[in-house]
Short mmCIF file of C-alpha atoms and ligand atoms in Angstrom, two decimals:
data_model
loop_
_atom_site.label_atom_id
_atom_site.label_comp_id
_atom_site.label_asym_id
_atom_site.label_seq_id
_atom_site.Cartn_x
_atom_site.Cartn_y
_atom_site.Cartn_z
CA MET A 52 217.69 -68.33 37.98
CA SER A 53 221.37 -67.59 37.77
CA VAL A 54 223.39 -68.95 40.60
CA ALA A 55 226.72 -67.60 41.73
CA ALA A 56 229.53 -69.96 42.60
CA CYS A 57 229.00 -71.32 46.09
CA PRO A 58 231.66 -70.43 48.59
CA PRO A 59 233.21 -73.59 50.10
CA ALA A 60 232.19 -72.58 53.61
CA VAL A 61 228.55 -72.67 52.60
CA ARG A 62 228.84 -76.09 51.02
CA SER A 63 230.19 -77.55 54.19
CA VAL A 64 227.30 -76.31 56.33
CA SER A 65 224.39 -77.01 54.00
CA LEU A 66 222.50 -80.23 53.55
CA TRP A 67 219.49 -80.53 51.26
CA ARG A 68 216.05 -82.05 51.33
CA PRO A 69 213.42 -82.10 48.55
CA ARG A 70 211.21 -79.07 48.46
CA THR A 71 208.16 -78.31 46.41
CA ALA A 72 208.39 -74.57 46.61
CA ARG A 73 206.00 -72.77 44.26
CA MET A 74 208.93 -70.99 42.74
CA GLY A 75 210.70 -73.83 41.12
CA VAL A 76 214.10 -75.37 41.68
CA PRO A 77 213.43 -78.22 44.12
CA ARG A 78 215.98 -78.20 46.87
CA VAL A 79 217.23 -80.44 49.61
CA ARG A 80 217.85 -78.89 52.94
CA VAL A 81 218.04 -81.19 55.92
CA ALA A 82 220.12 -79.19 58.34
CA VAL A 83 217.83 -76.19 58.37
CA GLN A 84 218.01 -75.93 62.13
CA SER A 85 221.77 -76.00 62.31
CA ASN A 86 221.99 -73.39 59.54
CA LEU A 87 219.63 -71.11 61.32
CA VAL A 88 221.41 -71.55 64.60
CA SER A 89 224.45 -69.97 62.99
CA ILE A 90 222.31 -67.11 61.70
CA ALA A 91 220.70 -66.37 65.07
CA PRO A 92 223.84 -64.79 66.57
CA MET A 93 224.26 -62.69 63.42
CA LEU A 94 220.73 -61.39 63.82
CA THR A 95 221.27 -60.71 67.51
CA LYS A 96 224.46 -58.81 66.75
CA LEU A 97 222.69 -56.78 64.07
CA GLN A 98 219.90 -55.90 66.49
CA ARG A 99 222.42 -54.95 69.16
CA ASP A 100 224.46 -52.78 66.78
CA CYS A 101 221.32 -51.04 65.50
CA ALA A 102 219.72 -50.53 68.89
CA THR A 103 218.39 -47.06 69.66
CA PRO A 104 217.44 -47.06 73.35
CA LEU A 105 216.50 -43.75 74.92
CA PRO A 106 220.07 -42.68 75.83
CA VAL A 107 221.15 -43.12 72.18
CA LEU A 108 218.14 -41.13 70.98
CA ARG A 109 218.92 -38.42 73.54
CA HIS A 110 222.50 -38.25 72.43
CA VAL A 111 221.46 -37.92 68.77
CA ALA A 112 218.90 -35.18 69.54
CA ASP A 113 221.42 -33.24 71.66
CA ALA A 114 224.21 -33.67 69.11
CA MET A 115 221.88 -32.53 66.32
CA ALA A 116 221.08 -29.35 68.27
CA ASP A 117 224.81 -28.79 69.03
CA ASP A 118 225.76 -29.25 65.38
CA MET A 119 223.02 -26.83 64.35
CA ARG A 120 224.42 -24.19 66.70
CA ALA A 121 227.96 -24.74 65.42
CA GLY A 122 226.80 -24.55 61.78
CA LEU A 123 224.92 -21.31 62.46
CA ALA A 124 227.97 -19.76 64.11
CA VAL A 125 230.27 -20.04 61.13
CA ASP A 126 230.28 -21.67 57.70
CA GLY A 127 232.01 -25.04 58.01
CA GLY A 128 231.48 -25.02 61.80
CA SER A 129 229.93 -28.50 61.80
CA ASP A 130 228.74 -31.35 59.61
CA LEU A 131 225.47 -29.44 59.23
CA LYS A 132 225.77 -26.70 56.64
CA MET A 133 222.83 -24.70 58.02
CA ILE A 134 222.25 -23.03 54.66
CA LEU A 135 220.48 -19.67 54.59
CA SER A 136 217.55 -19.90 52.24
CA TYR A 137 216.96 -16.18 51.71
CA VAL A 138 213.32 -16.95 52.35
CA ASP A 139 212.27 -14.58 55.07
CA SER A 140 208.70 -13.95 54.14
CA LEU A 141 206.50 -16.95 53.87
CA PRO A 142 203.35 -17.11 51.76
CA THR A 143 200.44 -15.24 53.28
CA GLY A 144 197.57 -16.50 51.15
CA ASN A 145 197.35 -13.25 49.17
CA GLU A 146 199.44 -14.58 46.29
CA LYS A 147 197.77 -14.29 42.90
CA GLY A 148 198.61 -15.18 39.34
CA LEU A 149 200.06 -17.97 37.26
CA PHE A 150 203.32 -19.55 38.35
CA TYR A 151 205.40 -22.53 37.40
CA ALA A 152 207.42 -24.85 39.59
CA LEU A 153 210.21 -27.15 38.54
CA ASP A 154 211.31 -29.87 40.92
CA LEU A 155 214.59 -31.75 40.55
CA GLY A 156 215.64 -33.93 43.43
CA GLY A 157 215.56 -37.61 42.72
CA THR A 158 214.98 -40.03 39.94
CA ASN A 159 212.10 -37.94 38.57
CA PHE A 160 211.65 -34.33 37.83
CA ARG A 161 208.28 -32.63 37.96
CA VAL A 162 206.88 -29.54 36.33
CA LEU A 163 203.89 -27.83 37.78
CA ARG A 164 201.59 -24.99 36.75
CA VAL A 165 199.72 -23.30 39.56
CA GLN A 166 197.02 -20.69 39.35
CA LEU A 167 196.77 -18.75 42.58
CA GLY A 168 193.65 -16.77 43.38
CA GLY A 169 194.51 -14.87 46.57
CA LYS A 170 192.80 -15.14 49.97
CA ASP A 171 189.38 -16.07 48.65
CA GLU A 172 190.14 -18.50 45.91
CA ARG A 173 193.50 -19.83 47.12
CA VAL A 174 194.85 -22.48 44.72
CA ILE A 175 192.47 -22.33 41.76
CA ALA A 176 194.11 -24.98 39.61
CA THR A 177 197.24 -27.07 39.38
CA GLU A 178 198.50 -29.20 36.53
CA PHE A 179 201.67 -31.22 36.52
CA ASP A 180 203.84 -33.54 34.56
CA GLN A 181 206.46 -35.97 35.80
CA VAL A 182 209.38 -37.29 33.81
CA SER A 183 211.87 -39.86 34.97
CA ILE A 184 215.50 -38.98 34.55
CA PRO A 185 217.43 -41.47 32.44
CA GLN A 186 220.19 -43.12 34.46
CA ASP A 187 222.93 -41.96 32.07
CA LEU A 188 222.00 -38.32 32.66
CA MET A 189 222.69 -38.77 36.37
CA PHE A 190 226.30 -39.49 35.42
CA GLY A 191 226.52 -37.25 32.35
CA THR A 192 227.32 -33.60 31.77
CA THR A 193 225.67 -30.53 33.29
CA GLU A 194 224.53 -29.36 29.88
CA ASP A 195 222.85 -32.64 29.02
CA LEU A 196 220.98 -32.79 32.34
CA PHE A 197 219.76 -29.19 32.21
CA ASP A 198 218.86 -29.47 28.51
CA PHE A 199 216.72 -32.47 29.36
CA ILE A 200 214.97 -30.55 32.14
CA ALA A 201 214.45 -27.43 30.05
CA SER A 202 213.02 -29.45 27.19
CA GLY A 203 210.55 -31.14 29.59
CA LEU A 204 209.58 -27.71 30.87
CA ALA A 205 209.20 -26.40 27.30
CA LYS A 206 206.87 -29.27 26.36
CA PHE A 207 204.77 -28.70 29.45
CA ALA A 208 204.63 -24.93 28.92
CA GLN A 209 203.48 -25.46 25.34
CA ASN A 210 200.26 -27.10 26.45
CA GLU A 211 199.26 -24.09 28.51
CA GLY A 212 197.08 -23.54 25.46
CA GLY A 213 196.54 -19.78 25.47
CA LYS A 214 194.42 -19.95 28.64
CA PHE A 215 196.50 -17.38 30.48
CA HIS A 216 197.58 -13.98 29.31
CA LEU A 217 200.39 -12.20 31.00
CA ALA A 218 200.90 -8.47 30.70
CA GLN A 219 203.17 -7.44 27.88
CA GLY A 220 206.87 -7.85 28.59
CA ARG A 221 206.20 -10.04 31.58
CA MET A 222 207.90 -13.43 31.72
CA ARG A 223 206.44 -16.53 33.25
CA GLU A 224 208.04 -17.08 36.64
CA ILE A 225 209.33 -20.33 38.07
CA GLY A 226 209.98 -21.60 41.57
CA PHE A 227 212.90 -23.97 41.09
CA THR A 228 213.11 -26.72 43.69
CA PHE A 229 216.60 -28.11 43.51
CA SER A 230 217.03 -30.72 46.23
CA PHE A 231 220.76 -30.91 46.69
CA PRO A 232 223.10 -28.95 48.94
CA VAL A 233 223.34 -25.48 47.41
CA LYS A 234 225.04 -22.44 48.88
CA GLN A 235 222.41 -19.83 48.22
CA THR A 236 223.72 -16.40 47.32
CA SER A 237 220.28 -14.83 46.96
CA ILE A 238 216.68 -16.02 46.67
CA ASP A 239 217.21 -16.72 42.98
CA ALA A 240 220.81 -17.92 42.80
CA GLY A 241 222.90 -20.61 44.44
CA ILE A 242 226.01 -22.67 43.91
CA LEU A 243 225.90 -26.46 44.03
CA ILE A 244 228.18 -27.67 46.81
CA LYS A 245 228.03 -31.36 45.85
CA TRP A 246 225.65 -33.89 44.40
CA THR A 247 223.97 -36.46 46.66
CA LYS A 248 221.52 -39.38 46.19
CA GLY A 249 223.58 -41.13 43.52
CA PHE A 250 223.89 -38.15 41.15
CA ALA A 251 227.41 -37.61 39.79
CA VAL A 252 226.90 -35.10 36.98
CA SER A 253 230.21 -33.58 35.93
CA GLY A 254 230.96 -29.90 36.07
CA THR A 255 227.97 -28.71 38.15
CA ALA A 256 229.57 -28.47 41.60
CA GLY A 257 230.75 -24.89 42.07
CA LYS A 258 228.27 -23.49 39.52
CA ASP A 259 225.11 -21.44 39.95
CA VAL A 260 222.36 -23.92 39.15
CA VAL A 261 219.93 -21.14 38.19
CA ALA A 262 222.43 -19.92 35.60
CA CYS A 263 222.69 -23.53 34.32
CA LEU A 264 218.91 -23.67 33.98
CA ASN A 265 218.68 -20.21 32.38
CA GLU A 266 221.25 -21.15 29.76
CA ALA A 267 219.38 -24.38 28.99
CA MET A 268 216.07 -22.48 28.78
CA GLU A 269 217.67 -20.05 26.35
CA ARG A 270 218.86 -22.93 24.20
CA GLN A 271 215.24 -24.12 24.16
CA GLY A 272 213.99 -20.62 23.31
CA LEU A 273 211.97 -20.54 26.53
CA ASN A 274 211.06 -17.11 27.81
CA MET A 275 210.78 -17.86 31.53
CA ARG A 276 212.68 -16.72 34.61
CA VAL A 277 213.49 -18.28 37.97
CA SER A 278 212.22 -16.05 40.80
CA ALA A 279 212.97 -18.44 43.65
CA LEU A 280 215.51 -21.22 44.05
CA VAL A 281 214.49 -23.48 46.93
CA ASN A 282 215.41 -26.74 48.56
CA ASP A 283 212.56 -29.30 48.70
CA THR A 284 212.36 -28.92 52.49
CA VAL A 285 211.94 -25.16 52.09
CA GLY A 286 209.27 -25.66 49.41
CA THR A 287 207.47 -28.10 51.72
CA LEU A 288 207.56 -25.66 54.62
CA ALA A 289 206.25 -22.82 52.44
CA GLY A 290 203.54 -25.03 50.94
CA ALA A 291 202.33 -26.23 54.34
CA ARG A 292 202.58 -22.80 55.93
CA TYR A 293 200.19 -21.47 53.27
CA TRP A 294 197.46 -23.47 55.01
CA ASP A 295 198.59 -23.32 58.62
CA ASP A 296 200.63 -20.73 60.52
CA ASP A 297 201.81 -23.29 63.08
CA VAL A 298 204.12 -25.00 60.57
CA MET A 299 207.68 -24.32 61.78
CA VAL A 300 209.68 -27.31 60.53
CA ALA A 301 209.69 -29.37 57.34
CA VAL A 302 211.30 -32.76 56.87
CA ILE A 303 211.82 -34.89 53.78
CA LEU A 304 212.13 -38.64 54.18
CA GLY A 305 212.31 -40.04 50.69
CA THR A 306 215.20 -41.08 48.48
CA GLY A 307 217.28 -38.64 50.52
CA THR A 308 216.56 -36.82 53.74
CA ASN A 309 216.77 -33.29 55.06
CA ALA A 310 215.05 -30.79 57.34
CA CYS A 311 214.56 -27.03 57.47
CA TYR A 312 212.99 -24.76 60.07
CA VAL A 313 212.13 -21.19 60.89
CA GLU A 314 215.01 -19.52 62.74
CA ARG A 315 215.35 -16.11 64.34
CA VAL A 316 217.81 -13.95 62.47
CA ASP A 317 219.48 -12.83 65.70
CA ALA A 318 220.27 -16.48 66.50
CA ILE A 319 222.42 -16.79 63.34
CA PRO A 320 225.87 -15.31 64.11
CA LYS A 321 227.20 -16.08 60.62
CA LEU A 322 224.56 -13.83 59.02
CA GLN A 323 226.68 -10.81 59.91
CA GLY A 324 224.37 -7.90 59.39
CA LEU A 325 222.15 -9.37 56.67
CA LYS A 326 218.66 -8.10 57.35
CA SER A 327 215.32 -9.82 57.22
CA SER A 328 212.13 -7.80 57.30
CA SER A 329 210.37 -10.39 59.44
CA GLY A 330 213.29 -11.01 61.81
CA ARG A 331 213.14 -14.67 60.81
CA THR A 332 214.41 -16.80 58.01
CA ILE A 333 214.26 -20.41 56.94
CA VAL A 334 217.43 -22.40 57.48
CA ASN A 335 218.08 -25.52 55.45
CA THR A 336 220.00 -27.77 57.85
CA GLU A 337 221.19 -30.38 55.29
CA TRP A 338 220.94 -32.84 58.17
CA GLY A 339 221.75 -35.76 55.85
CA ALA A 340 225.41 -34.96 56.58
CA PHE A 341 224.97 -35.43 60.35
CA SER A 342 227.14 -38.22 61.75
CA ASN A 343 227.61 -37.76 65.49
CA GLY A 344 227.12 -40.89 67.62
CA LEU A 345 225.01 -42.90 65.19
CA PRO A 346 224.69 -46.63 65.85
CA LEU A 347 226.39 -47.98 62.73
CA THR A 348 227.16 -51.52 61.64
CA GLU A 349 229.75 -53.22 59.47
CA TYR A 350 227.14 -53.18 56.66
CA ASP A 351 226.78 -49.40 56.84
CA ARG A 352 230.54 -48.97 56.78
CA GLU A 353 230.97 -51.25 53.78
CA MET A 354 228.13 -49.59 51.88
CA ASP A 355 229.58 -46.16 52.62
CA ALA A 356 233.09 -47.19 51.57
CA GLU A 357 231.77 -48.45 48.22
CA SER A 358 229.51 -45.44 47.61
CA ILE A 359 230.30 -42.57 45.24
CA ASN A 360 230.56 -40.22 48.24
CA PRO A 361 232.35 -42.16 50.99
CA GLY A 362 232.36 -40.51 54.39
CA GLU A 363 229.56 -38.14 53.40
CA GLN A 364 225.81 -38.05 54.10
CA ILE A 365 226.07 -40.62 56.90
CA PHE A 366 222.70 -39.79 58.52
CA GLU A 367 221.10 -39.98 55.06
CA LYS A 368 222.77 -43.34 54.42
CA THR A 369 221.43 -44.64 57.76
CA ILE A 370 217.82 -43.47 57.58
CA SER A 371 216.74 -42.65 54.02
CA GLY A 372 214.94 -44.56 51.30
CA MET A 373 217.81 -44.79 48.86
CA TYR A 374 219.82 -46.90 51.29
CA LEU A 375 217.56 -48.93 53.63
CA GLY A 376 216.90 -51.68 51.09
CA GLU A 377 220.58 -51.85 50.20
CA ILE A 378 221.62 -52.27 53.84
CA VAL A 379 219.08 -55.11 54.21
CA ARG A 380 220.46 -56.72 51.05
CA ARG A 381 223.99 -56.57 52.44
CA VAL A 382 222.89 -58.23 55.67
CA LEU A 383 221.08 -60.96 53.74
CA VAL A 384 224.11 -61.64 51.54
CA LYS A 385 226.23 -62.06 54.66
CA MET A 386 223.63 -64.35 56.22
CA ALA A 387 223.38 -66.33 52.99
CA GLU A 388 227.15 -66.69 52.67
CA ALA A 389 227.99 -67.39 56.27
CA GLY A 390 224.83 -69.10 57.44
CA ALA A 391 223.26 -70.52 54.24
CA LEU A 392 220.09 -68.55 54.87
CA PHE A 393 218.75 -69.40 51.44
CA GLY A 394 220.40 -72.74 50.96
CA GLU A 395 223.63 -73.67 49.33
CA CYS A 396 224.22 -70.79 46.94
CA VAL A 397 224.01 -67.05 46.95
CA PRO A 398 222.15 -66.07 43.79
CA GLU A 399 223.78 -63.44 41.62
CA LYS A 400 220.74 -61.21 41.84
CA LEU A 401 220.99 -60.96 45.62
CA SER A 402 224.63 -60.04 45.20
CA THR A 403 223.80 -57.11 42.93
CA PRO A 404 224.03 -53.77 44.77
CA PHE A 405 220.75 -51.85 45.13
CA MET A 406 218.75 -54.80 43.77
CA LEU A 407 216.53 -54.72 46.85
CA GLY A 408 214.80 -51.37 47.25
CA THR A 409 213.14 -49.77 50.24
CA PRO A 410 209.67 -50.29 48.67
CA HIS A 411 210.46 -54.02 48.73
CA ILE A 412 211.41 -54.08 52.39
CA SER A 413 208.30 -52.10 53.24
CA ALA A 414 206.20 -54.60 51.25
CA ILE A 415 207.94 -57.44 53.12
CA GLN A 416 206.84 -55.93 56.42
CA GLN A 417 203.23 -55.63 55.29
CA ASP A 418 202.84 -59.41 54.88
CA ASN A 419 200.73 -60.67 57.77
CA SER A 420 200.06 -64.11 56.36
CA LYS A 421 201.01 -67.22 58.32
CA ASP A 422 203.39 -68.61 55.73
CA LEU A 423 204.73 -65.20 54.66
CA GLN A 424 203.81 -65.97 51.08
CA ALA A 425 204.31 -62.40 49.87
CA VAL A 426 207.73 -62.27 51.49
CA GLY A 427 208.64 -65.46 49.61
CA SER A 428 207.45 -63.99 46.30
CA ILE A 429 209.34 -60.74 46.77
CA LEU A 430 212.51 -62.60 47.66
CA TYR A 431 212.17 -64.80 44.63
CA ASP A 432 211.15 -62.11 42.15
CA VAL A 433 213.56 -59.46 43.29
CA ALA A 434 216.52 -61.33 44.67
CA GLY A 435 216.19 -64.69 42.93
CA VAL A 436 216.12 -66.69 46.15
CA ASN A 437 213.94 -69.55 47.31
CA SER A 438 213.08 -69.31 50.97
CA ASP A 439 211.44 -71.42 53.62
CA LEU A 440 209.35 -70.01 56.44
CA SER A 441 212.23 -69.73 58.91
CA ALA A 442 214.32 -67.82 56.39
CA ARG A 443 211.40 -65.50 55.63
CA LYS A 444 210.93 -64.78 59.31
CA ILE A 445 214.55 -63.80 59.59
CA VAL A 446 214.26 -61.54 56.55
CA VAL A 447 211.27 -59.78 58.16
CA GLU A 448 213.31 -59.32 61.35
CA VAL A 449 216.21 -57.82 59.42
CA CYS A 450 213.90 -55.36 57.63
CA ASP A 451 212.28 -54.41 60.90
CA THR A 452 215.63 -53.86 62.62
CA LEU A 453 216.76 -51.38 59.98
CA ALA A 454 213.39 -49.63 59.64
CA LYS A 455 213.28 -49.29 63.41
CA ARG A 456 216.75 -47.77 63.60
CA GLY A 457 215.99 -45.40 60.70
CA GLY A 458 212.60 -44.25 61.97
CA ARG A 459 213.78 -43.75 65.54
CA LEU A 460 216.87 -41.81 64.49
CA ALA A 461 214.74 -39.60 62.22
CA GLY A 462 212.46 -38.94 65.22
CA ALA A 463 215.50 -38.02 67.35
CA GLY A 464 216.66 -35.63 64.62
CA ILE A 465 213.30 -33.86 64.69
CA VAL A 466 213.46 -33.51 68.47
CA GLY A 467 216.99 -32.07 68.10
CA ILE A 468 215.61 -29.32 65.86
CA LEU A 469 212.74 -28.61 68.26
CA GLN A 470 215.20 -28.42 71.16
CA LYS A 471 217.28 -25.87 69.26
CA MET A 472 214.17 -23.82 68.51
CA GLU A 473 212.91 -24.06 72.07
CA GLU A 474 216.10 -22.49 73.38
CA ASN A 475 215.28 -19.32 71.40
CA SER A 476 212.22 -19.13 73.64
CA GLU A 477 209.96 -19.94 70.73
CA GLY A 478 207.95 -22.17 73.00
CA VAL A 479 207.62 -24.59 70.10
CA MET A 480 207.09 -27.50 72.41
CA SER A 481 206.27 -26.03 75.76
CA ARG A 482 203.70 -23.41 74.91
CA LYS A 483 202.07 -23.99 71.61
CA ARG A 484 201.17 -26.37 68.88
CA THR A 485 203.98 -26.84 66.38
CA ILE A 486 203.54 -28.59 63.09
CA VAL A 487 206.31 -30.54 61.42
CA ALA A 488 205.38 -30.81 57.73
CA MET A 489 206.63 -34.12 56.43
CA ASP A 490 206.97 -35.37 52.88
CA GLY A 491 208.71 -38.17 51.01
CA GLY A 492 207.92 -41.67 49.81
CA LEU A 493 209.66 -43.39 52.71
CA TYR A 494 207.44 -41.69 55.27
CA GLU A 495 204.36 -42.05 53.11
CA HIS A 496 204.68 -45.70 52.18
CA TYR A 497 206.34 -47.35 55.16
CA PRO A 498 203.88 -47.50 58.10
CA GLN A 499 206.27 -49.27 60.48
CA TYR A 500 208.96 -46.67 59.85
CA ARG A 501 206.39 -43.93 60.48
CA ARG A 502 205.36 -45.53 63.77
CA TYR A 503 208.94 -45.92 64.96
CA LEU A 504 209.57 -42.27 64.19
CA GLN A 505 206.54 -41.15 66.16
CA ASP A 506 207.44 -43.48 69.07
CA ALA A 507 210.88 -41.94 69.34
CA VAL A 508 209.45 -38.41 69.38
CA THR A 509 207.01 -39.40 72.12
CA GLU A 510 209.69 -41.20 74.14
CA LEU A 511 212.01 -38.23 73.97
CA LEU A 512 209.47 -35.51 74.70
CA GLY A 513 207.23 -37.42 77.06
CA SER A 514 203.53 -37.90 76.47
CA GLU A 515 202.49 -34.35 77.53
CA LEU A 516 204.94 -32.25 75.50
CA SER A 517 204.70 -34.51 72.49
CA LYS A 518 201.00 -33.66 72.19
CA ASN A 519 202.09 -30.17 71.10
CA VAL A 520 204.18 -31.53 68.26
CA VAL A 521 202.13 -32.63 65.28
CA ILE A 522 203.83 -34.43 62.44
CA GLU A 523 201.67 -33.85 59.42
CA HIS A 524 202.04 -35.44 56.03
CA SER A 525 202.20 -32.69 53.44
CA LYS A 526 202.06 -34.62 50.21
CA ASP A 527 203.85 -33.02 47.28
CA GLY A 528 203.69 -29.72 49.11
CA SER A 529 207.09 -28.64 47.84
CA GLY A 530 205.88 -27.99 44.26
CA ILE A 531 203.11 -25.64 45.30
CA GLY A 532 205.44 -24.20 47.95
CA ALA A 533 208.00 -23.36 45.27
CA ALA A 534 205.33 -21.75 43.08
CA LEU A 535 204.14 -19.73 46.10
CA LEU A 536 207.70 -18.59 46.80
CA ALA A 537 208.04 -17.60 43.14
CA ALA A 538 204.92 -15.48 43.70
CA THR A 539 206.19 -13.99 46.98
CA ASN A 540 209.47 -13.11 45.29
CA SER A 541 208.00 -12.08 41.95
CA LYS A 542 209.90 -9.25 40.37
CA TYR A 543 206.68 -7.84 38.96
CA GLU A 544 203.95 -5.89 40.63
CA HIS A 545 201.06 -8.13 41.56
CA GLU A 546 198.81 -8.52 38.60
CA PHE A 547 195.49 -8.14 40.33
C1 BGC B 806 219.92 -33.35 49.74
C2 BGC B 806 218.98 -32.32 50.31
C3 BGC B 806 217.54 -32.73 50.04
C4 BGC B 806 217.28 -34.14 50.54
C5 BGC B 806 215.86 -34.61 50.30
C6 BGC B 806 219.54 -34.75 50.23
O1 BGC B 806 220.35 -35.70 49.59
O2 BGC B 806 221.25 -33.07 50.13
O3 BGC B 806 219.24 -31.05 49.75
O4 BGC B 806 216.68 -31.82 50.67
O5 BGC B 806 218.18 -35.03 49.91
O6 BGC B 806 215.52 -34.60 48.96
#
């Protein structure tokens, strides 16, 4: 275990007693109580700063709805970009044929082949491949990133194995899920506004990402075309809507976060005359950029200041999977430095940014054992710290505090969207059942977070209205959704 130099303040407060911890280095720690006394006020302050009582939730929901309105009125009208998706007809179930989907949005990209069989057969077959994106490509050049993606797609397309025959002259069509803020200019084109989620690829912002992909596919000699460019929220909504007409909202809670919903065209002043055959369209809110009235702490502010996009994506940095573990780590470092939470020294590993991930803090909260053995192991394996039971209990409390704030704020965000929809007399809460399709690893793998989210929705809507709002996990729906949107927007006549 590598140990960082101990700050003098820590030395003066720590005393040691022998310890036969299973993870090695015997330690002496006599003044445990007095150490923990100094940590208790820090924990209390954290809990106070992160608190989300009903008035805070109400404010967030109202502010979300206000920001949505302002973003719909005019481009740049609020933190929320309220991006028009150009998706105004959702899948009906009649889609037929072979379609591909390509999904780039986090540390992995996925390629998917979907065979659609229309109303009777629905999704006949799906095959997929997942490739993790090397770290250096996230900081490299546009060409390198898109070449990597196109070569993964080429490999996957090769093993189609002559099973499908397309009519002569017809290209294979792709639904391209690109999960970053993009200003769409049509259903199959859009300009990257900025990278999020730790990506900092040079030269892409300001470019049409479909053109970037087309050029890379050409370099690979791939004869495929993008028929639909979609955000992952939009893909999720389309994928879930294929099975259930009551789906009106989709939310991603994973590495990053975002939400989209079905909006009436006449409630979008900035559309200025653009027509939609259905009178509705999907709006991608890009709610990760929301920032109004959030309960933030010194740890959030420091993390933001040191991030590659300071001042941006504040809601995302408060509630999403990329950041929750890092905020916990920052709190623990402070508690270790100022209150000797883990003894005399702060191990180097704990001081390494992003060393503690959200999967770890979720695992920490799943430990129901008396001595919190699993918590101890995670802390040792991941952060290089030895911990006694009192320290472990504090760590669990810290994780819970941040999961609770994140989940409850996410719930308030959802209610904000429903409020905005309700005012268009959609009756999404008051009259009918409305489904919020939800996807993302954070939601899927963090039960406490999920519960906090649901609690906040129920608290805000009351037990009667909240029965009409069903949050449904739609696992990996965005891939099939993108393939379906490629089918809906196919430039060819339907094959069958
Ligand atoms: C991006 C969104 C995306 C979300 C979830 C955010 O960082 O800005 O476009 O939908 O992550 O993947």
